[in-house]
XYZ file of C-alpha atoms in Angstrom:
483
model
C 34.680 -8.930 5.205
C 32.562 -6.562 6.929
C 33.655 -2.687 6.827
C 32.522 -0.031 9.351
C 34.290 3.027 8.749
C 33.038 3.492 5.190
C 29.504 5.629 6.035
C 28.971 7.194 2.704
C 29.428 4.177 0.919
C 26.626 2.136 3.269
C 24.759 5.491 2.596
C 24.823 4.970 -0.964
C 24.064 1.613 -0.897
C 20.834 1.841 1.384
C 20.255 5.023 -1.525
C 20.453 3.105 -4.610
C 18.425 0.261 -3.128
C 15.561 3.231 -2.017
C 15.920 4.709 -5.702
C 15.663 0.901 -7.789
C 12.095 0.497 -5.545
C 11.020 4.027 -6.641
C 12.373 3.655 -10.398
C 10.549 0.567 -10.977
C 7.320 1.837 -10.146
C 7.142 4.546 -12.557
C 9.491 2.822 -14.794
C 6.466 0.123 -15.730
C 4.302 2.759 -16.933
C 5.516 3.966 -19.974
C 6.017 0.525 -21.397
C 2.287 -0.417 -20.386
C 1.154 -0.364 -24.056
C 4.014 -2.599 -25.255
C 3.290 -5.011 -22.532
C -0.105 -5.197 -23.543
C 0.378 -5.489 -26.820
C 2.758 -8.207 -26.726
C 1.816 -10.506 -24.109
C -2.499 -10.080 -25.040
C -3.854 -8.033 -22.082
C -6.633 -6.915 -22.612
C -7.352 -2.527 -21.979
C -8.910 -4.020 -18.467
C -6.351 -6.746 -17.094
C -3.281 -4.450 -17.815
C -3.250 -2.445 -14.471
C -2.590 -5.848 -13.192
C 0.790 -5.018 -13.848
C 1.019 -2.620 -11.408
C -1.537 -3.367 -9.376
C 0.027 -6.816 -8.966
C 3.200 -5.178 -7.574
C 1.447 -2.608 -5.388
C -1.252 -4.887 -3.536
C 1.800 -7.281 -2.398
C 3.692 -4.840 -1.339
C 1.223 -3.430 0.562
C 0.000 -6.127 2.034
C 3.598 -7.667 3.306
C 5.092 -3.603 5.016
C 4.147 -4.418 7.944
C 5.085 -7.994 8.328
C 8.335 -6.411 6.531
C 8.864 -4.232 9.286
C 8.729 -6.834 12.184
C 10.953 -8.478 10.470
C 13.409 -6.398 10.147
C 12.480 -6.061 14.317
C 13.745 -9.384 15.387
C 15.686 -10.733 12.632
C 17.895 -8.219 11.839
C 17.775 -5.185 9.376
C 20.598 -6.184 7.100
C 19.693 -10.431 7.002
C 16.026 -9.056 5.845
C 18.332 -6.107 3.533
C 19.675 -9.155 1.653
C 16.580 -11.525 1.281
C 14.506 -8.343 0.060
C 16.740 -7.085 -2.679
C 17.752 -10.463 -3.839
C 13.528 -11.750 -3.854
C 13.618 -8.327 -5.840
C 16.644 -8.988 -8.294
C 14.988 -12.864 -9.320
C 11.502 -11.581 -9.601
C 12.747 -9.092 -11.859
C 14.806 -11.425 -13.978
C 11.862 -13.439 -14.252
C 9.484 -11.439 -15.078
C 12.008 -9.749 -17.932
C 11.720 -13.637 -19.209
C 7.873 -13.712 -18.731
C 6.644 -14.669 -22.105
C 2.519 -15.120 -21.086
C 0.140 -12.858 -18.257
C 0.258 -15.278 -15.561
C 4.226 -15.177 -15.103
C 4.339 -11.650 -15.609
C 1.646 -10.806 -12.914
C 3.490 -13.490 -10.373
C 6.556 -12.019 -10.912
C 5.474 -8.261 -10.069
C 3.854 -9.835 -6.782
C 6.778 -11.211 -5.968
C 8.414 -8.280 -6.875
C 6.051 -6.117 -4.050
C 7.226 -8.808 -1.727
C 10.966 -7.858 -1.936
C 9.824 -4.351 -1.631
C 7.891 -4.930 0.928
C 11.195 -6.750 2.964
C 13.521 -3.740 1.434
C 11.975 -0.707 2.308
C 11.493 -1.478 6.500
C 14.886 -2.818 6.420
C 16.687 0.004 5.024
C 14.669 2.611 6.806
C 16.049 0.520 10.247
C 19.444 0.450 8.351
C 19.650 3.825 8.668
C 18.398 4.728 11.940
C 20.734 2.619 13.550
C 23.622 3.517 11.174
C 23.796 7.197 11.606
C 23.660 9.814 14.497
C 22.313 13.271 14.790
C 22.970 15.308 11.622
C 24.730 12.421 10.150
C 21.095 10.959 10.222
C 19.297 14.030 9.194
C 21.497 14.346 5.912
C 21.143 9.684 5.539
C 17.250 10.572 5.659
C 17.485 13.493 3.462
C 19.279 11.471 1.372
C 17.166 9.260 0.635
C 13.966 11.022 0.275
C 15.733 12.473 -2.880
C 16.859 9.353 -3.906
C 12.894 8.192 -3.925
C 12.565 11.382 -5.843
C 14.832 11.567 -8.279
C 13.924 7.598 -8.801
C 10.371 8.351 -9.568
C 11.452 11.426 -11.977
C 14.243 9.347 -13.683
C 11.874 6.094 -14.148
C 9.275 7.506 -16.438
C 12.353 8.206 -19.027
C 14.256 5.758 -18.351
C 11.270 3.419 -19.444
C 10.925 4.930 -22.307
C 14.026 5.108 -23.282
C 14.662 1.106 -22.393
C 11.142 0.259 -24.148
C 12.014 1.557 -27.496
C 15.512 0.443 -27.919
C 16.112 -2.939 -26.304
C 12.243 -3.755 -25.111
C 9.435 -4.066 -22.734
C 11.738 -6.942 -21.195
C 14.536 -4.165 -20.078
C 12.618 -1.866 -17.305
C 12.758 -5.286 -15.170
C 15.754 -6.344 -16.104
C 17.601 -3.327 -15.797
C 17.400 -4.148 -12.242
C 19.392 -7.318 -12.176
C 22.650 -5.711 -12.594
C 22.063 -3.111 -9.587
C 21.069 -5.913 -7.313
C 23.899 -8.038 -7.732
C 26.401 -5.611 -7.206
C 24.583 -4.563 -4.088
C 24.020 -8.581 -2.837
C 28.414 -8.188 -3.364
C 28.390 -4.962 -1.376
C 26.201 -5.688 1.477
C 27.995 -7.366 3.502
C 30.805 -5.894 3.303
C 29.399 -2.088 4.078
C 26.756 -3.040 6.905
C 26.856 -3.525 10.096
C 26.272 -7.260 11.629
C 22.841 -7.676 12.832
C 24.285 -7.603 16.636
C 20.749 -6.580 18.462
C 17.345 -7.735 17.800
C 13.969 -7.951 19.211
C 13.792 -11.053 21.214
C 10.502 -10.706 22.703
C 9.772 -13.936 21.378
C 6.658 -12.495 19.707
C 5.369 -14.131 17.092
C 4.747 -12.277 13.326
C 1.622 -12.261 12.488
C 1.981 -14.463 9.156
C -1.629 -15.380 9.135
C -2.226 -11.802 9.758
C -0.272 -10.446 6.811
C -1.364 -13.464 4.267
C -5.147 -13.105 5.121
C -4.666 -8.630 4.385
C -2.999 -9.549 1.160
C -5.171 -12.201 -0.209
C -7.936 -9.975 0.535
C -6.797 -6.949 -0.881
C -5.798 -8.867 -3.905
C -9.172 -10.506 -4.272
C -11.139 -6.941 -3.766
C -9.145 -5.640 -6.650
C -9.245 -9.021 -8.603
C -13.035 -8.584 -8.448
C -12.766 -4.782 -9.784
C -11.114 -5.507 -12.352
C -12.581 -8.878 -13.391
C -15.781 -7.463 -13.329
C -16.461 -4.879 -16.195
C -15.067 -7.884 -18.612
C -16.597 -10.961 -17.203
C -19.480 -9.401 -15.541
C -20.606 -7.991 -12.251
C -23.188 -10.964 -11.162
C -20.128 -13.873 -12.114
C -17.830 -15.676 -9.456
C -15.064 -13.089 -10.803
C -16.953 -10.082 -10.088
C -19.358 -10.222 -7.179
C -17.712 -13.476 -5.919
C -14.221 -11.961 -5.859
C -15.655 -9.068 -3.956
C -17.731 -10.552 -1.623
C -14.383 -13.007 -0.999
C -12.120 -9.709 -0.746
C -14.453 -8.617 1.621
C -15.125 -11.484 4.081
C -10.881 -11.951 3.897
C -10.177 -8.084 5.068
C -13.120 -8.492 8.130
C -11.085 -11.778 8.976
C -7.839 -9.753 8.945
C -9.470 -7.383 11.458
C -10.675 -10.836 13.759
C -6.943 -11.831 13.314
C -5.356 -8.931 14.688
C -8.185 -8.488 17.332
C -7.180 -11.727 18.659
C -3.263 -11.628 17.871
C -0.785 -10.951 21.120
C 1.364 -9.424 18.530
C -0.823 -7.784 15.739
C 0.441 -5.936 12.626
C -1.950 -3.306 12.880
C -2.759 -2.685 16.487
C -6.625 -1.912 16.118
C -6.234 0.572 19.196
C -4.636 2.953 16.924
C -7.977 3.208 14.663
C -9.076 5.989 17.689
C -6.312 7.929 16.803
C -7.988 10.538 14.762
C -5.256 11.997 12.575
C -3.280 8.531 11.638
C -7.497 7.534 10.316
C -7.588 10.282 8.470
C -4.142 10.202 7.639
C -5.000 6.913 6.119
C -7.792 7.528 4.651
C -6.335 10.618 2.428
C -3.342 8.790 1.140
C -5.561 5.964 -0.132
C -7.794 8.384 -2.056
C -4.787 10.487 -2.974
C -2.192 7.618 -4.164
C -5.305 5.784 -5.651
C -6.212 9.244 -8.218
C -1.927 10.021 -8.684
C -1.579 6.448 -10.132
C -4.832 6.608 -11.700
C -3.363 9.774 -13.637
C -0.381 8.359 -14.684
C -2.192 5.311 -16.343
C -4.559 7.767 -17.993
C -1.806 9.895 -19.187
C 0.112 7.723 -20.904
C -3.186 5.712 -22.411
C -3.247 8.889 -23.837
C -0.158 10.207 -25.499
C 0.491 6.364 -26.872
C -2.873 5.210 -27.291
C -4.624 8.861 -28.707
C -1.477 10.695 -29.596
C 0.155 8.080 -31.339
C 3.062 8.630 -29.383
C 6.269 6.078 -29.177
C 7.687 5.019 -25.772
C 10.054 7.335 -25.978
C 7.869 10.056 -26.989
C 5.827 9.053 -24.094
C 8.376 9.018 -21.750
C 10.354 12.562 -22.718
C 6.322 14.211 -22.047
C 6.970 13.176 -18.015
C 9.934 15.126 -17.960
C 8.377 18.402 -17.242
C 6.091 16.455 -14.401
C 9.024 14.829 -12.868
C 10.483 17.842 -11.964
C 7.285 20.186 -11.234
C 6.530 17.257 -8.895
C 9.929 17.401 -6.979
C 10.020 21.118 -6.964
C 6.428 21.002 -5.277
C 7.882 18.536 -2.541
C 11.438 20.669 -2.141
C 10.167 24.578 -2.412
C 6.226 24.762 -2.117
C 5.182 22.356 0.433
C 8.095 23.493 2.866
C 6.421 27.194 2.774
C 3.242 26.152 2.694
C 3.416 23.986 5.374
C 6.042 26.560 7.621
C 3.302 29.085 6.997
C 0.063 27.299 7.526
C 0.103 24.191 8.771
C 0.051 20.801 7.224
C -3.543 20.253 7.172
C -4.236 23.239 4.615
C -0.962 22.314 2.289
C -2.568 18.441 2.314
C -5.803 19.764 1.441
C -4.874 22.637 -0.908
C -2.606 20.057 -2.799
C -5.089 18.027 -3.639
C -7.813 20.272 -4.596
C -4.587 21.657 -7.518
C -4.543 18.082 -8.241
C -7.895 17.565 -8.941
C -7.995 20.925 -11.080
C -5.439 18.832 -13.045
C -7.893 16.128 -13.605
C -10.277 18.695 -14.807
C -7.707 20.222 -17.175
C -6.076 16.853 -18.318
C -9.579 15.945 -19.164
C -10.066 18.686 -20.927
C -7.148 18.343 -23.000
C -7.704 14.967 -23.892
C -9.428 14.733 -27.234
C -8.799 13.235 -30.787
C -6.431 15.058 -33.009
C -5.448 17.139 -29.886
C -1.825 17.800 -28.767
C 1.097 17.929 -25.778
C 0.624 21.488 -25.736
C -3.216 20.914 -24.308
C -2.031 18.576 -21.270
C 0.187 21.330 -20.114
C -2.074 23.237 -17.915
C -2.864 20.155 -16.191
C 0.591 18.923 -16.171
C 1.627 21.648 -14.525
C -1.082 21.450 -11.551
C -0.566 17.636 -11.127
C 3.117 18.080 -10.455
C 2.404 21.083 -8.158
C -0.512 19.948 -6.568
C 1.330 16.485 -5.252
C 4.152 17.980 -4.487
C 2.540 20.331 -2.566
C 0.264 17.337 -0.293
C 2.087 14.108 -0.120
C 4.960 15.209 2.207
C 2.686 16.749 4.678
C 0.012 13.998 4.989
C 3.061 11.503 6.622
C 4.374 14.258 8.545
C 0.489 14.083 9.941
C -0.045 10.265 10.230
C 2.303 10.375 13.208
C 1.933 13.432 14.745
C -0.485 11.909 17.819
C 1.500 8.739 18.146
C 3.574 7.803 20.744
C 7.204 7.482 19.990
C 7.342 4.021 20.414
C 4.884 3.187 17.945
C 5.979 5.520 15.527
C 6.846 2.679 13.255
C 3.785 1.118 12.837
C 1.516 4.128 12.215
C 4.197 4.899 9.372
C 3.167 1.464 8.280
C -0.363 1.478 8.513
C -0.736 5.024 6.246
C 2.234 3.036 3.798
C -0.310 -0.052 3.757
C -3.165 2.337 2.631
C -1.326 4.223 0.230
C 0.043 1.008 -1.610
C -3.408 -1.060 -1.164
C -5.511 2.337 -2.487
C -3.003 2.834 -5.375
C -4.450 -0.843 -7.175
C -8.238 -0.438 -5.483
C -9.423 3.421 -6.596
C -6.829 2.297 -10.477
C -9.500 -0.530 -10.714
C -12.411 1.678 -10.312
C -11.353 4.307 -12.271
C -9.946 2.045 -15.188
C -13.310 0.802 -15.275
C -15.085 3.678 -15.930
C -12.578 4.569 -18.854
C -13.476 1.117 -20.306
C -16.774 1.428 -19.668
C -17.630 2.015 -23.187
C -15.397 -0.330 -25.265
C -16.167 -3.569 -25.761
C -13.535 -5.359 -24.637
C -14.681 -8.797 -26.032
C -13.803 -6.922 -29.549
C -10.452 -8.965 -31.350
C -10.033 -5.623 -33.227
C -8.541 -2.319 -30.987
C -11.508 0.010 -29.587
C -11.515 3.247 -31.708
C -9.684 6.001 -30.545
C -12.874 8.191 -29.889
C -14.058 5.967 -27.230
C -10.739 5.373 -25.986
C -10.468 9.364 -25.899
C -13.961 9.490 -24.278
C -13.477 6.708 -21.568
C -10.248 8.362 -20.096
C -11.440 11.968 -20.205
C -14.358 10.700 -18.093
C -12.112 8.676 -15.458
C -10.198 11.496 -15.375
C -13.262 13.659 -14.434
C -13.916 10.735 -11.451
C -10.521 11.092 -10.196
C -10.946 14.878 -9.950
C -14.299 14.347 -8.166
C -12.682 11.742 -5.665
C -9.675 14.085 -5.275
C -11.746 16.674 -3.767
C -13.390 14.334 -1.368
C -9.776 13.660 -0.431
C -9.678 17.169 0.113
C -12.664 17.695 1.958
C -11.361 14.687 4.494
C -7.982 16.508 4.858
C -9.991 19.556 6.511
C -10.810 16.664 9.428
C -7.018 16.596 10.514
C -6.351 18.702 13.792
C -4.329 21.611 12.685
C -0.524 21.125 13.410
C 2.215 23.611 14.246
C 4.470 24.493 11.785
C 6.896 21.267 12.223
C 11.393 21.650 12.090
C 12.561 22.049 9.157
C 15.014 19.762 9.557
C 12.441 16.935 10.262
C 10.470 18.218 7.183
C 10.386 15.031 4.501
C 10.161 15.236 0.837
C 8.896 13.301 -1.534
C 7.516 12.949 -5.155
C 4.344 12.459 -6.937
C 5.014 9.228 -7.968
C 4.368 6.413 -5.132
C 7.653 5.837 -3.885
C 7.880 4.086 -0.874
C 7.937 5.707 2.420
C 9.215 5.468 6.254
C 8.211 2.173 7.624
C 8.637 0.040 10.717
């Protein structure tokens, strides 16, 4: 039986379903080493695991979002988080690669359907400051799911297993499949344009994504000049110029191509590629380092995000609201990331053989600052030029880049911190070159940071927005407003 008069509790729902997406994101990474060393990745085909998840999610927001449109918020609520729930039950059971890496791109998919829908959910759920304190709401909820899901990984990994950080998440979706119904509204008014959704559209962007990272990560191992390095590429490639053909052609694209001569959403989009790409980059490097260098246990691993977690959500709560009330968002986007690519610097500074915690605090410190500090501020920008009525899809088009450059700048940068291991070898690369390859990636990432930076100085500068409209968000990719 449906209920209507019970808005905090459909609050909380549409909360805890924004906080399991943004928990099992970060939640992954701690366990990374386990995973590897249980199911036989190698140091290269690991960031599958989240790049798996990330590409598919990526490549399915938009289509996400126009369903939600026309079929109804809460009909697409319920297939997202239950896709979500049975990926993540299977891939808990995944006992070789090849399930795993399905079920973490099936995974994205559910993401992909949850995050549009519950963004409509509550825009059509709440009014006036009713809505401001539902959005509020669940910008912390991304936050504190991205602080709690480094721990919480850790935690899981060394006391019941790898296994646990997916399927911790079967519980909390079946008690929210039993609550749905009951606490949201009927899907009463849709879009019945008769528009069609761009499936080839959305199929073509995600197969092409997938096969441009496939071939960047394929190809240190197997060889640049193979089928699964310059083929993959050259496939990726031809897929994502067919994607721009489709929606050329399409009476009802996913990405409106008249929107590219928007100048602020472009740059928009092109900063939160670079800067997801390096912030996802650094966790992978970080914890290669503590478990992998250090020595460290999951746990170990996952108590040394602590101090990041909340540096990062301080940054997004306290600095970036000043900096941003005071000068603008185009010099708190760009002045975030140049503090996060001082953090690369000091990171890779710190990261050396027989080193310690206490030498990754400097950059620790930055990192959580730094993307506090720019990732609110580059969405507030995306949309600042668009009209109202395509609001939506702007906010999906800088989501798509920041979910398809989280997996494409990883690959790159993973492969220059394999670059000098042999990763034929049946016997674990020594720790010097392990400490070696990720102090240089992390040297890259700071490098591509700051051309992040330079391309936030191309943004038109904005007045100081309302604080009430003011989003927050932290470092960790959690999703963001869609559709």
């Amino acid at each position: 039986m449906e209920r209507k008069d019970r808005p905090a509790l459909r609050l909380a729902l549409l909360a805890i379903s924004q906080f399991l997406i943004a928990v099992d994101f970060d939640i992954v990474f701690v366990a990374l080493p386990a995973i590897g060393r249980d199911l036989d990745f190698s140091p290269q085909t690991l960031q599958w695991v989240i790049s798996a998840y990330t590409v598919t999610t990526g490549g399915f927001l938009l289509f996400g979002g126009r369903a939600a449109d026309r079929l109804g918020a809460r009909r697409v609520f319920i297939a997202g988080i239950a896709v979500f729930g049975l990926a993540s039950l299977v891939g808990g059971l995944a006992e070789s690669q090849t399930v795993l890496i399905a079920a973490r791109a099936v995974q994205g998919l559910g993401g992909a359907l949850l995050t549009p829908a519950v963004l409509r959910l509550i825009n059509i759920s709440f009014e006036g400051k009713a809505k401001v304190r539902a959005f509020t709401i669940w910008s912390m909820a991304g936050s504190s799911g991205a602080a709690v899901g480094a721990l919480g990984g850790g935690v899981l990994t060394s006391f019941l297993g790898w296994e646990w950080v997916l399927f911790v998440n079967v519980p909390v979706v079946a008690l929210t499949l039993l609550a749905a119904p009951r606490l949201l509204h009927r899907d009463t008014t849709v879009d019945g344009s008769g528009k069609g959704f761009d499936l080839p559209g959305a199929i073509v962007a995600t197969v092409g994504a997938t096969l441009l990272v496939f071939g960047l990560v394929s190809g240190p191992e197997s060889g640049w000049a193979t089928l699964e390095g310059l083929g993959a590429l050259s496939a990726g490639l031809a897929l994502l110029a067919l994607f721009v053909w489709i929606e050329h052609r399409s009476a009802s694209p996913l990405m409106p191509l008249r929107l590219f001569r928007n100048r602020s959403l472009v740059v928009a989009m092109a900063v939160v590629f670079i800067f997801m790409g390096v912030i996802g980059t650094e966790y992978f490097l970080f914890t290669s380092h503590v478990q992998n260098v250090l020595g460290y246990t999951t746990l170990q691993a996952g108590l040394a995000f602590l101090p990041l977690s909340a540096l990062s959500m301080a940054g997004a709560a306290k600095v970036a609201p000043y900096i941003v009330g005071r000068f603008g968002t185009r010099t708190s986007i760009s002045l975030g990331m140049v503090v996060v690519a001082a953090s690369f610097l000091a990171l890779g500074l710190g990261m050396t053989v027989g080193g310690s915690y206490s030498a990754l605090i400097p950059g620790i410190v930055l990192w959580g600052l730094g993307a506090g500090t720019a990732f609110p501020p580059i969405f507030m920008t995306a949309g600042s030029e668009v009209a109202p009525d395509e609001q939506g899809v702007a906010g999906a088009m800088t989501s798509t880049a920041q979910f398809i450059g989280g997996a494409v700048i990883l690959a790159g940068l993973v492969a220059i911190a394999n670059a000098g291991i042999d990763l034929h070898s049946a016997t674990p690369a020594p720790v010097g070159d392990v400490s070696d390859g990720l102090r240089a990636a992390a040297f890259a990432g700071g490098l591509l940071t700051l051309v992040g930076a330079g391309l936030a100085r191309l943004l038109r500068k904005q007045p100081a927005p309302d604080d009430t409209t003011a989003p927050t968000a932290a470092a960790g990719p959690a999703p963001v407003p869609v559709g």
